[in-house]
Amino acid sequence: MAAVAPAGSWARVATALLVGCCGAALASGVQDQAEQFFKSGHTNNWAVLVCTSRFWFNYRHVANTLSVYRSVKRLGIPDSHIVLMLADDMACNPRNPKPATVFSHKNMELNVYGDDVEVDYRSYEVTVENFLRVLTGRIPPSTPRSKRLLSDDRSNILIYMTGHGGNGFLKFQDSEEITNVELADAFEQMWQKRRYNELLFIIDTCQGASMYERFYSPNIMALASSQVGEDSLSHQPDLGIGVHLMDRYTFYVLEFLEEIHPASQTNMNDLFQVCPKSLCVSTPGHRTDLFQRDPQNVLITDFFGSVRKVEITTETISLKSDLAGFESKLPKDELATEPLKYAEQLPVAQIIHQKPKQKDWHPPGGFILGLWALIIMVFFKTYGIKHMKHVF
Amino acid sequence: MAAPLVLVVLVAVTVRAVLYRSSLAAFISERVEVASPLNAWKRVVEGLALLDLGVSPYSGAVFHETPLIIYLFHFLIEYAELVFMITDVLTAVALYLAIQDFNKVVFKKQKLLIELDKYAPDVAELIRTPMEMHYIPLKVALFYLLNPYTVMSCVAKSTCAINNTVIAFFILATMKGSAFLSAVFLALATYQSLYPLTLFAPALLYLLQRQFIPIKLKSKSFWLYTMQYAALYLCSLVVIICLSFFLLNSWDFIPSVYGFILSVPDLTPNIGLFWYFFAEMFEHFSLFFVCVFQINVFFYTIPLAIKLKEHPVFFMFVQIAIISIFKSYPTVGDIALYMAFLPVWNHLYRFLRNIFILSCVLIVCSFLFPVLWHLWIYAGSANSNFYYAITLTFNIGQILLISDYFYAFLRREYYLTHGLHLTRQDGTEAMLVLK
């Protein structure tokens, strides 16, 4: 019996060790996942999706924006956190042979318009001014909540823009433009007002990379469908509808996003690989130098989805009603400051009796020397050397 | 002759000093007829202030003076009024001495031509005597110093007065026969406001005449002297421009001064012809018309040189007048300079045809300038067309004045050689026309 018992105990020890190892592994896996939760630092997601072109032949820009809208809604961002700006109404356009639909794939495979689209800025409301006001928050008080970007410093914002653009500008409504400098300044205003935690900027226009060249605020990642000097091309026309339905870059991004679900761990590096030059004809570009995290660690759902981070804790915290203990913890002021009289704070006497500023500029010595040498030469040439005796 | 001149100078200085201390000084310095973007005093002050702040005065289109003016006023800015009074006095004295010399030359030439029997027998009344010519230099100084245009220009402290002084010294040097000084002063005048370049031709003609070099295209001495004078002029110009580079260590002044004069970007109304045209012109054509207008200034030199090669001083007078009418930013100070010469051509009075109406036009337009400006800018019941109409009329008056004098001069020359009573072939009285 003694020989069996040790074997049994060995088995028990081995099982215990195994369980321990698995537990440790599981715990570290959980730990990884737990770390993963806290890597991003955002608590809410917003999306600003802008289509800037009007007219029927720019159908594809509306379809681009709506397909991103659809993906973003599917991955969890609610309408209250999406600002959708469409410059023209394609679904109810008189030229649409299939009213109330906007298709993204030919043969009408996918209707991105759906039943529950909420367009916040429509038609002529899509202007550069309104876009910048949405971004910076400088909105008149009468604006409804659905038209505001109520982000805070823990918001990850996705900004998607599409339309016609050029080197350094994006055309709005065929009548005005937003420049890359204005956009960069708007983002800086957002940063200074702490309106975002991280920002993903995607643009699908011709020469789109020029729009993110001027960004200088931190925590911005940018993607563009084409480099400066290249045009972004459209994907496929539908002969039934008569126009091009999507742009290439957004088409492949949409296909990529269709495979993402809220729990997927796909990261940004995969998004950068979407639509290589063989498929897109233009060279998509991206910019990550302002972004503090490694794109490898950035999940797609950090921007496209609204993955809520919930931490479940089992310990109980009791809230005391008296806060007397806090006052003693306030730091005592180290310096003994005397209260300044108002008059002493403004050095009026110094200002009144300011001496006039001395002239700081003097002509260079070489100039004066040259000028007077010339004058003396002219004088002596005219009057002759014999007059020198008057000088000496 | 010194005493009356000193008296005139004293009176002029008193008038200016009184005006400086009165409230009119501020009003006059604001007038666009007196201060143009090229020579306004507040721009000089602005440029010097920018320099004190460590910024190049040519940055921004405020300051269009040359670096030598910067150097001059850097030290003299507190005595600005005195400087401008002194420049006016210097101009008047220079003109006085120049015209004195010129009278001697005229008289000598007349004597020579009488002895050579070049004159027709019945032109005794056209011959000039020293008696009548005695007071002309004083009148010239008087005309310059007490001309309301000069007084206004001085009170407004417009640097046009400095330009006038340099041109007056140039005329004095030319009259005295010193090619070197003449070239130096002409270079200074051109350096300050490009247009005196056209005075090269009359100065050259006068100096050639003085050296008794005949003006024939095949003559070697003619070309030699021309080359010498041109070389002196160009070298002095180059030296002055290079020296100006060393003041601020930059070539900024070239586009600010010469680019500004030639391309006329500032369309503030003035008494010239450029502003209205370019205010209403399409961008597409402005380069063409700028070239046309600028060529217009330089264009009359060669035909006048051919016609007036025997009379270079008259040529100089006509040329100065053409510059002050057709330059890109004329002011009344430029007009005052050529008007100072009018007493020299006193003897042409009997041949002037329209002098009464032209002087009325000029006087009335001078009074109407501020009236219509007020109506346009302050009352709002007129528009720029009204002001431009007065500008046009004023310039037409000046042009007709010059052409009248031109006609009178040529007519007198013709009468001198062909006699006063011209008859046609059938015996009736003939009339000379300018073709």
PDB file of C-alpha atoms in Angstrom, chain A residues 357-364 366-368 370-372 374 377-379 381-383, chain B residues 51-53 67-68 70-71 74-75 77-78 178 180-181 184 239 243-244 246-248:
ATOM      1  CA  LYS A 357      13.141 104.454 -26.222  1.00  0.00           C
ATOM      2  CA  GLN A 358      16.660 104.974 -27.432  1.00  0.00           C
ATOM      3  CA  LYS A 359      17.101 104.554 -31.128  1.00  0.00           C
ATOM      4  CA  ASP A 360      18.603 101.164 -31.617  1.00  0.00           C
ATOM      5  CA  TRP A 361      19.460 101.170 -35.240  1.00  0.00           C
ATOM      6  CA  HIS A 362      22.555 102.846 -36.520  1.00  0.00           C
ATOM      7  CA  PRO A 363      23.776 102.820 -40.070  1.00  0.00           C
ATOM      8  CA  PRO A 364      26.682 100.445 -40.505  1.00  0.00           C
ATOM      9  CA  GLY A 366      31.033 100.724 -43.780  1.00  0.00           C
ATOM     10  CA  PHE A 367      28.174 102.644 -45.301  1.00  0.00           C
ATOM     11  CA  ILE A 368      29.038 105.911 -43.604  1.00  0.00           C
ATOM     12  CA  GLY A 370      31.845 104.753 -48.154  1.00  0.00           C
ATOM     13  CA  LEU A 371      29.376 107.614 -48.459  1.00  0.00           C
ATOM     14  CA  TRP A 372      31.662 110.238 -47.020  1.00  0.00           C
ATOM     15  CA  LEU A 374      32.572 109.389 -52.161  1.00  0.00           C
ATOM     16  CA  MET A 377      36.220 112.421 -53.719  1.00  0.00           C
ATOM     17  CA  VAL A 378      33.574 114.355 -55.642  1.00  0.00           C
ATOM     18  CA  PHE A 379      34.475 117.514 -53.784  1.00  0.00           C
ATOM     19  CA  LYS A 381      37.577 116.217 -58.132  1.00  0.00           C
ATOM     20  CA  THR A 382      35.495 119.301 -58.667  1.00  0.00           C
ATOM     21  CA  TYR A 383      37.578 121.797 -56.861  1.00  0.00           C
TER      22      TYR A 383
ATOM     23  CA  LEU B  51      13.960 100.300 -38.446  1.00  0.00           C
ATOM     24  CA  ASP B  52      14.152 101.157 -34.773  1.00  0.00           C
ATOM     25  CA  LEU B  53      12.065  98.097 -34.024  1.00  0.00           C
ATOM     26  CA  PRO B  67      18.327 104.125 -48.319  1.00  0.00           C
ATOM     27  CA  LEU B  68      20.115 107.452 -48.646  1.00  0.00           C
ATOM     28  CA  ILE B  70      16.904 106.754 -44.514  1.00  0.00           C
ATOM     29  CA  TYR B  71      20.449 107.753 -43.714  1.00  0.00           C
ATOM     30  CA  HIS B  74      17.983 109.012 -39.281  1.00  0.00           C
ATOM     31  CA  PHE B  75      20.020 111.838 -37.869  1.00  0.00           C
ATOM     32  CA  ILE B  77      14.414 113.614 -37.984  1.00  0.00           C
ATOM     33  CA  GLU B  78      13.990 116.049 -35.121  1.00  0.00           C
ATOM     34  CA  SER B 178      30.978 120.289 -65.171  1.00  0.00           C
ATOM     35  CA  PHE B 180      31.253 115.018 -63.700  1.00  0.00           C
ATOM     36  CA  LEU B 181      29.063 116.852 -61.172  1.00  0.00           C
ATOM     37  CA  VAL B 184      26.658 112.627 -60.219  1.00  0.00           C
ATOM     38  CA  VAL B 239      28.156 103.135 -57.118  1.00  0.00           C
ATOM     39  CA  LEU B 243      26.423 101.827 -51.512  1.00  0.00           C
ATOM     40  CA  SER B 244      22.726 101.697 -50.632  1.00  0.00           C
ATOM     41  CA  PHE B 246      25.441  98.352 -47.568  1.00  0.00           C
ATOM     42  CA  LEU B 247      23.069 100.416 -45.468  1.00  0.00           C
ATOM     43  CA  LEU B 248      20.686  97.578 -44.728  1.00  0.00           C
TER      44      LEU B 248
END
